[in-house]
Structures are given as structure tokens and as C-alpha cells.
């Protein structure tokens, strides 16, 4: 046990990083590197722990089917469905945004990510008209906004 077989993935390039392709998902890989110049190569430096190959994570698609419910003078409740594609990782929550008619600036409604598929927007100004949109967030980033 303990003996590893290494396969060269890069040679002769003057670079400090290199993408390694065609790895098997969920497999462990050990990497080592050494410096080489005109005189020869140095000692290998090896990572202490293995790297587990994973599919690259992406931002999610936008939430879908955003709907407005229970409109009052100062609040409304929004519901939506999760994105069709989560980017390959769990959705951590949602961001809700509003814009008042006549404004050109979207404002975030929630301070913290909304972990469920509904949110009540409060403190709306009586008599104003608003549009709303939602964004999904995962570890890779924030989606484009939902369609209005």
C-alpha cells in the first residue's frame, strides 16, 4: 500500500497553473509538481491530501413562475418555483427585488436569503405600483432575474 502511479499532464510549459482534464468524477487524485530548468529538474512537491474530482459548479437558472398574491396597501406575498437547473449544486436561497413604477433602480427586499418558495414584501408605499423579480443563489453565484 502507499505506492502511487503518476501520469504526466504537462511538460515544457512555462506556466504556474494548468487545467487537468478527463478526470473521473468522485475519484481521488494526488498531484505533484517540480520545477525544471536548463540544468535539470528539482525534487517533486506533492499535495498532502488527495483532490476529489467534481463537475464544475455553475450559477443556477432564474426561478420560474413568479406570482403575486394577497395584495394590500402596504404588502404583497410572492411565490415562485425553483429554477429548472440548479447549476449542479444546492440552491441556498432566493433574493427578492422590487422596482417602483417610474424608477430605474431595483431594490433588494430581503436582507437574508429566503430559504423557501414564498416571501411577503412589506413596507410598500400606498398608491405606488411595483414590479417584482426573484433570483436564485447557489455556491457558484446568483442567477439572472426571473421574468417579470
JSON list of C-alpha atoms in Angstrom, two decimals:
[
{"chain": "A", "resi": 1, "resn": "UNK", "atom": "CA", "xyz": [0.00, 0.00, 0.00]},
{"chain": "A", "resi": 2, "resn": "UNK", "atom": "CA", "xyz": [1.05, 3.60, -0.46]},
{"chain": "A", "resi": 3, "resn": "UNK", "atom": "CA", "xyz": [2.70, 3.33, -3.87]},
{"chain": "A", "resi": 4, "resn": "UNK", "atom": "CA", "xyz": [1.18, 5.69, -6.42]},
{"chain": "A", "resi": 5, "resn": "UNK", "atom": "CA", "xyz": [1.43, 5.78, -10.19]},
{"chain": "A", "resi": 6, "resn": "UNK", "atom": "CA", "xyz": [1.70, 9.25, -11.70]},
{"chain": "A", "resi": 7, "resn": "UNK", "atom": "CA", "xyz": [0.79, 10.29, -15.22]},
{"chain": "A", "resi": 8, "resn": "UNK", "atom": "CA", "xyz": [2.40, 13.42, -16.70]},
{"chain": "A", "resi": 9, "resn": "UNK", "atom": "CA", "xyz": [-0.25, 16.03, -17.56]},
{"chain": "A", "resi": 10, "resn": "UNK", "atom": "CA", "xyz": [2.00, 18.92, -18.52]},
{"chain": "A", "resi": 11, "resn": "UNK", "atom": "CA", "xyz": [5.59, 19.35, -19.59]},
{"chain": "A", "resi": 12, "resn": "UNK", "atom": "CA", "xyz": [7.78, 22.00, -21.14]},
{"chain": "A", "resi": 13, "resn": "UNK", "atom": "CA", "xyz": [5.43, 24.92, -20.45]},
{"chain": "A", "resi": 14, "resn": "UNK", "atom": "CA", "xyz": [6.46, 28.00, -18.50]},
{"chain": "A", "resi": 15, "resn": "UNK", "atom": "CA", "xyz": [3.21, 28.27, -16.51]},
{"chain": "A", "resi": 16, "resn": "UNK", "atom": "CA", "xyz": [2.23, 28.35, -12.85]},
{"chain": "A", "resi": 17, "resn": "UNK", "atom": "CA", "xyz": [-1.15, 26.65, -13.32]},
{"chain": "A", "resi": 18, "resn": "UNK", "atom": "CA", "xyz": [-2.55, 24.04, -15.65]},
{"chain": "A", "resi": 19, "resn": "UNK", "atom": "CA", "xyz": [-6.06, 22.57, -16.15]},
{"chain": "A", "resi": 20, "resn": "UNK", "atom": "CA", "xyz": [-6.14, 18.79, -15.79]},
{"chain": "A", "resi": 21, "resn": "UNK", "atom": "CA", "xyz": [-8.85, 17.28, -17.99]},
{"chain": "A", "resi": 22, "resn": "UNK", "atom": "CA", "xyz": [-10.66, 13.94, -18.35]},
{"chain": "A", "resi": 23, "resn": "UNK", "atom": "CA", "xyz": [-10.76, 13.12, -14.65]},
{"chain": "A", "resi": 24, "resn": "UNK", "atom": "CA", "xyz": [-13.30, 10.60, -13.38]},
{"chain": "A", "resi": 25, "resn": "UNK", "atom": "CA", "xyz": [-15.96, 12.30, -11.18]},
{"chain": "A", "resi": 26, "resn": "UNK", "atom": "CA", "xyz": [-15.81, 11.45, -7.46]},
{"chain": "A", "resi": 27, "resn": "UNK", "atom": "CA", "xyz": [-12.37, 9.83, -7.84]},
{"chain": "A", "resi": 28, "resn": "UNK", "atom": "CA", "xyz": [-9.39, 10.81, -5.71]},
{"chain": "A", "resi": 29, "resn": "UNK", "atom": "CA", "xyz": [-6.26, 12.17, -7.36]},
{"chain": "A", "resi": 30, "resn": "UNK", "atom": "CA", "xyz": [-2.86, 13.04, -5.95]},
{"chain": "A", "resi": 31, "resn": "UNK", "atom": "CA", "xyz": [-0.80, 15.69, -7.69]},
{"chain": "A", "resi": 32, "resn": "UNK", "atom": "CA", "xyz": [2.87, 16.54, -7.57]},
{"chain": "A", "resi": 33, "resn": "UNK", "atom": "CA", "xyz": [4.94, 19.20, -9.27]},
{"chain": "A", "resi": 34, "resn": "UNK", "atom": "CA", "xyz": [8.59, 20.00, -9.80]},
{"chain": "A", "resi": 35, "resn": "UNK", "atom": "CA", "xyz": [10.50, 22.89, -11.27]},
{"chain": "A", "resi": 36, "resn": "UNK", "atom": "CA", "xyz": [12.63, 22.26, -14.33]},
{"chain": "A", "resi": 37, "resn": "UNK", "atom": "CA", "xyz": [15.21, 24.50, -15.96]},
{"chain": "A", "resi": 38, "resn": "UNK", "atom": "CA", "xyz": [18.08, 24.08, -18.48]},
{"chain": "A", "resi": 39, "resn": "UNK", "atom": "CA", "xyz": [20.20, 22.26, -15.90]},
{"chain": "A", "resi": 40, "resn": "UNK", "atom": "CA", "xyz": [17.53, 19.77, -14.86]},
{"chain": "A", "resi": 41, "resn": "UNK", "atom": "CA", "xyz": [14.61, 19.12, -12.55]},
{"chain": "A", "resi": 42, "resn": "UNK", "atom": "CA", "xyz": [14.22, 19.70, -8.85]},
{"chain": "A", "resi": 43, "resn": "UNK", "atom": "CA", "xyz": [12.56, 17.47, -6.27]},
{"chain": "A", "resi": 44, "resn": "UNK", "atom": "CA", "xyz": [8.83, 16.79, -6.54]},
{"chain": "A", "resi": 45, "resn": "UNK", "atom": "CA", "xyz": [6.48, 18.55, -4.15]},
{"chain": "A", "resi": 46, "resn": "UNK", "atom": "CA", "xyz": [3.34, 16.51, -3.53]},
{"chain": "A", "resi": 47, "resn": "UNK", "atom": "CA", "xyz": [-0.04, 17.58, -2.20]},
{"chain": "A", "resi": 48, "resn": "UNK", "atom": "CA", "xyz": [-0.53, 16.07, 1.24]},
{"chain": "A", "resi": 49, "resn": "UNK", "atom": "CA", "xyz": [-4.22, 15.24, 0.69]},
{"chain": "A", "resi": 50, "resn": "UNK", "atom": "CA", "xyz": [-5.97, 13.91, -2.40]},
{"chain": "A", "resi": 51, "resn": "UNK", "atom": "CA", "xyz": [-8.17, 16.07, -4.62]},
{"chain": "A", "resi": 52, "resn": "UNK", "atom": "CA", "xyz": [-11.65, 14.72, -5.40]},
{"chain": "A", "resi": 53, "resn": "UNK", "atom": "CA", "xyz": [-12.70, 15.41, -8.98]},
{"chain": "A", "resi": 54, "resn": "UNK", "atom": "CA", "xyz": [-16.10, 17.12, -9.22]},
{"chain": "A", "resi": 55, "resn": "UNK", "atom": "CA", "xyz": [-18.13, 18.62, -12.02]},
{"chain": "A", "resi": 56, "resn": "UNK", "atom": "CA", "xyz": [-17.62, 22.36, -12.19]},
{"chain": "A", "resi": 57, "resn": "UNK", "atom": "CA", "xyz": [-20.39, 24.26, -10.43]},
{"chain": "A", "resi": 58, "resn": "UNK", "atom": "CA", "xyz": [-22.34, 26.95, -12.29]},
{"chain": "A", "resi": 59, "resn": "UNK", "atom": "CA", "xyz": [-24.79, 29.70, -11.39]},
{"chain": "A", "resi": 60, "resn": "UNK", "atom": "CA", "xyz": [-28.39, 28.49, -11.34]},
{"chain": "A", "resi": 61, "resn": "UNK", "atom": "CA", "xyz": [-31.08, 29.40, -13.84]},
{"chain": "A", "resi": 62, "resn": "UNK", "atom": "CA", "xyz": [-33.60, 32.01, -12.67]},
{"chain": "A", "resi": 63, "resn": "UNK", "atom": "CA", "xyz": [-36.61, 30.99, -10.58]},
{"chain": "A", "resi": 64, "resn": "UNK", "atom": "CA", "xyz": [-39.77, 30.46, -12.65]},
{"chain": "A", "resi": 65, "resn": "UNK", "atom": "CA", "xyz": [-43.50, 31.21, -12.41]},
{"chain": "A", "resi": 66, "resn": "UNK", "atom": "CA", "xyz": [-43.22, 34.22, -10.08]},
{"chain": "A", "resi": 67, "resn": "UNK", "atom": "CA", "xyz": [-46.73, 35.15, -8.91]},
{"chain": "A", "resi": 68, "resn": "UNK", "atom": "CA", "xyz": [-48.19, 37.92, -6.75]},
{"chain": "A", "resi": 69, "resn": "UNK", "atom": "CA", "xyz": [-50.79, 37.10, -4.07]},
{"chain": "A", "resi": 70, "resn": "UNK", "atom": "CA", "xyz": [-52.61, 38.81, -1.16]},
{"chain": "A", "resi": 71, "resn": "UNK", "atom": "CA", "xyz": [-52.01, 42.39, -2.28]},
{"chain": "A", "resi": 72, "resn": "UNK", "atom": "CA", "xyz": [-52.74, 45.00, 0.40]},
{"chain": "A", "resi": 73, "resn": "UNK", "atom": "CA", "xyz": [-51.99, 48.73, 0.59]},
{"chain": "A", "resi": 74, "resn": "UNK", "atom": "CA", "xyz": [-48.59, 48.07, 2.19]},
{"chain": "A", "resi": 75, "resn": "UNK", "atom": "CA", "xyz": [-47.61, 44.45, 1.41]},
{"chain": "A", "resi": 76, "resn": "UNK", "atom": "CA", "xyz": [-47.88, 41.57, -1.02]},
{"chain": "A", "resi": 77, "resn": "UNK", "atom": "CA", "xyz": [-46.86, 37.92, -0.99]},
{"chain": "A", "resi": 78, "resn": "UNK", "atom": "CA", "xyz": [-44.80, 36.44, -3.81]},
{"chain": "A", "resi": 79, "resn": "UNK", "atom": "CA", "xyz": [-44.50, 32.76, -4.73]},
{"chain": "A", "resi": 80, "resn": "UNK", "atom": "CA", "xyz": [-42.28, 31.08, -7.32]},
{"chain": "A", "resi": 81, "resn": "UNK", "atom": "CA", "xyz": [-40.93, 27.73, -8.41]},
{"chain": "A", "resi": 82, "resn": "UNK", "atom": "CA", "xyz": [-37.26, 26.69, -8.24]},
{"chain": "A", "resi": 83, "resn": "UNK", "atom": "CA", "xyz": [-35.02, 27.05, -11.29]},
{"chain": "A", "resi": 84, "resn": "UNK", "atom": "CA", "xyz": [-35.11, 24.33, -13.93]},
{"chain": "A", "resi": 85, "resn": "UNK", "atom": "CA", "xyz": [-31.32, 23.96, -13.50]},
{"chain": "A", "resi": 86, "resn": "UNK", "atom": "CA", "xyz": [-29.66, 24.43, -10.11]},
{"chain": "A", "resi": 87, "resn": "UNK", "atom": "CA", "xyz": [-26.13, 24.80, -11.51]},
{"chain": "A", "resi": 88, "resn": "UNK", "atom": "CA", "xyz": [-25.08, 21.38, -10.26]},
{"chain": "A", "resi": 89, "resn": "UNK", "atom": "CA", "xyz": [-25.35, 22.26, -6.57]},
{"chain": "A", "resi": 90, "resn": "UNK", "atom": "CA", "xyz": [-27.94, 23.05, -3.93]},
{"chain": "A", "resi": 91, "resn": "UNK", "atom": "CA", "xyz": [-29.89, 26.31, -4.08]},
{"chain": "A", "resi": 92, "resn": "UNK", "atom": "CA", "xyz": [-29.02, 28.16, -0.85]},
{"chain": "A", "resi": 93, "resn": "UNK", "atom": "CA", "xyz": [-31.91, 30.61, -1.11]},
{"chain": "A", "resi": 94, "resn": "UNK", "atom": "CA", "xyz": [-33.57, 33.40, -3.04]},
{"chain": "A", "resi": 95, "resn": "UNK", "atom": "CA", "xyz": [-33.22, 37.15, -3.41]},
{"chain": "A", "resi": 96, "resn": "UNK", "atom": "CA", "xyz": [-36.35, 39.23, -3.97]},
{"chain": "A", "resi": 97, "resn": "UNK", "atom": "CA", "xyz": [-36.18, 42.62, -5.69]},
{"chain": "A", "resi": 98, "resn": "UNK", "atom": "CA", "xyz": [-38.73, 45.37, -6.35]},
{"chain": "A", "resi": 99, "resn": "UNK", "atom": "CA", "xyz": [-38.91, 48.46, -8.52]},
{"chain": "A", "resi": 100, "resn": "UNK", "atom": "CA", "xyz": [-41.47, 51.22, -8.17]},
{"chain": "A", "resi": 101, "resn": "UNK", "atom": "CA", "xyz": [-43.21, 52.46, -11.31]},
{"chain": "A", "resi": 102, "resn": "UNK", "atom": "CA", "xyz": [-41.22, 55.39, -12.70]},
{"chain": "A", "resi": 103, "resn": "UNK", "atom": "CA", "xyz": [-37.98, 54.29, -11.01]},
{"chain": "A", "resi": 104, "resn": "UNK", "atom": "CA", "xyz": [-34.96, 52.84, -12.77]},
{"chain": "A", "resi": 105, "resn": "UNK", "atom": "CA", "xyz": [-33.40, 51.22, -9.69]},
{"chain": "A", "resi": 106, "resn": "UNK", "atom": "CA", "xyz": [-34.20, 47.72, -8.46]},
{"chain": "A", "resi": 107, "resn": "UNK", "atom": "CA", "xyz": [-34.08, 47.38, -4.67]},
{"chain": "A", "resi": 108, "resn": "UNK", "atom": "CA", "xyz": [-33.46, 44.23, -2.69]},
{"chain": "A", "resi": 109, "resn": "UNK", "atom": "CA", "xyz": [-36.39, 43.36, -0.41]},
{"chain": "A", "resi": 110, "resn": "UNK", "atom": "CA", "xyz": [-34.83, 40.69, 1.83]},
{"chain": "A", "resi": 111, "resn": "UNK", "atom": "CA", "xyz": [-31.72, 41.14, 3.95]},
{"chain": "A", "resi": 112, "resn": "UNK", "atom": "CA", "xyz": [-31.05, 37.39, 4.18]},
{"chain": "A", "resi": 113, "resn": "UNK", "atom": "CA", "xyz": [-31.57, 34.65, 1.60]},
{"chain": "A", "resi": 114, "resn": "UNK", "atom": "CA", "xyz": [-35.15, 33.34, 1.55]},
{"chain": "A", "resi": 115, "resn": "UNK", "atom": "CA", "xyz": [-34.91, 29.55, 2.06]},
{"chain": "A", "resi": 116, "resn": "UNK", "atom": "CA", "xyz": [-38.48, 28.79, 0.87]},
{"chain": "A", "resi": 117, "resn": "UNK", "atom": "CA", "xyz": [-40.56, 29.48, -2.25]},
{"chain": "A", "resi": 118, "resn": "UNK", "atom": "CA", "xyz": [-42.57, 32.43, -0.92]},
{"chain": "A", "resi": 119, "resn": "UNK", "atom": "CA", "xyz": [-41.91, 35.82, 0.61]},
{"chain": "A", "resi": 120, "resn": "UNK", "atom": "CA", "xyz": [-44.08, 38.67, 1.88]},
{"chain": "A", "resi": 121, "resn": "UNK", "atom": "CA", "xyz": [-42.80, 42.08, 0.83]},
{"chain": "A", "resi": 122, "resn": "UNK", "atom": "CA", "xyz": [-43.71, 44.64, 3.48]},
{"chain": "A", "resi": 123, "resn": "UNK", "atom": "CA", "xyz": [-43.48, 48.44, 3.85]},
{"chain": "A", "resi": 124, "resn": "UNK", "atom": "CA", "xyz": [-44.73, 49.18, 0.34]},
{"chain": "A", "resi": 125, "resn": "UNK", "atom": "CA", "xyz": [-45.90, 52.75, -0.18]},
{"chain": "A", "resi": 126, "resn": "UNK", "atom": "CA", "xyz": [-49.66, 53.03, -0.54]},
{"chain": "A", "resi": 127, "resn": "UNK", "atom": "CA", "xyz": [-50.66, 54.07, -4.05]},
{"chain": "A", "resi": 128, "resn": "UNK", "atom": "CA", "xyz": [-47.38, 53.06, -5.73]},
{"chain": "A", "resi": 129, "resn": "UNK", "atom": "CA", "xyz": [-47.23, 50.37, -8.39]},
{"chain": "A", "resi": 130, "resn": "UNK", "atom": "CA", "xyz": [-44.40, 47.83, -8.16]},
{"chain": "A", "resi": 131, "resn": "UNK", "atom": "CA", "xyz": [-42.80, 45.10, -10.22]},
{"chain": "A", "resi": 132, "resn": "UNK", "atom": "CA", "xyz": [-41.04, 42.20, -8.53]},
{"chain": "A", "resi": 133, "resn": "UNK", "atom": "CA", "xyz": [-38.45, 39.63, -9.53]},
{"chain": "A", "resi": 134, "resn": "UNK", "atom": "CA", "xyz": [-36.55, 36.79, -7.86]},
{"chain": "A", "resi": 135, "resn": "UNK", "atom": "CA", "xyz": [-33.02, 35.41, -8.16]},
{"chain": "A", "resi": 136, "resn": "UNK", "atom": "CA", "xyz": [-31.67, 32.05, -7.02]},
{"chain": "A", "resi": 137, "resn": "UNK", "atom": "CA", "xyz": [-28.30, 31.69, -5.31]},
{"chain": "A", "resi": 138, "resn": "UNK", "atom": "CA", "xyz": [-26.01, 28.68, -5.03]},
{"chain": "A", "resi": 139, "resn": "UNK", "atom": "CA", "xyz": [-22.35, 28.32, -4.09]},
{"chain": "A", "resi": 140, "resn": "UNK", "atom": "CA", "xyz": [-21.27, 29.35, -7.63]},
{"chain": "A", "resi": 141, "resn": "UNK", "atom": "CA", "xyz": [-23.23, 32.61, -7.69]},
{"chain": "A", "resi": 142, "resn": "UNK", "atom": "CA", "xyz": [-26.53, 34.39, -8.26]},
{"chain": "A", "resi": 143, "resn": "UNK", "atom": "CA", "xyz": [-28.86, 33.70, -11.17]},
{"chain": "A", "resi": 144, "resn": "UNK", "atom": "CA", "xyz": [-30.19, 36.18, -13.64]},
{"chain": "A", "resi": 145, "resn": "UNK", "atom": "CA", "xyz": [-33.55, 37.58, -12.50]},
{"chain": "A", "resi": 146, "resn": "UNK", "atom": "CA", "xyz": [-36.83, 35.79, -13.05]},
{"chain": "A", "resi": 147, "resn": "UNK", "atom": "CA", "xyz": [-39.03, 37.04, -15.86]},
{"chain": "A", "resi": 148, "resn": "UNK", "atom": "CA", "xyz": [-41.41, 39.75, -14.73]}
]
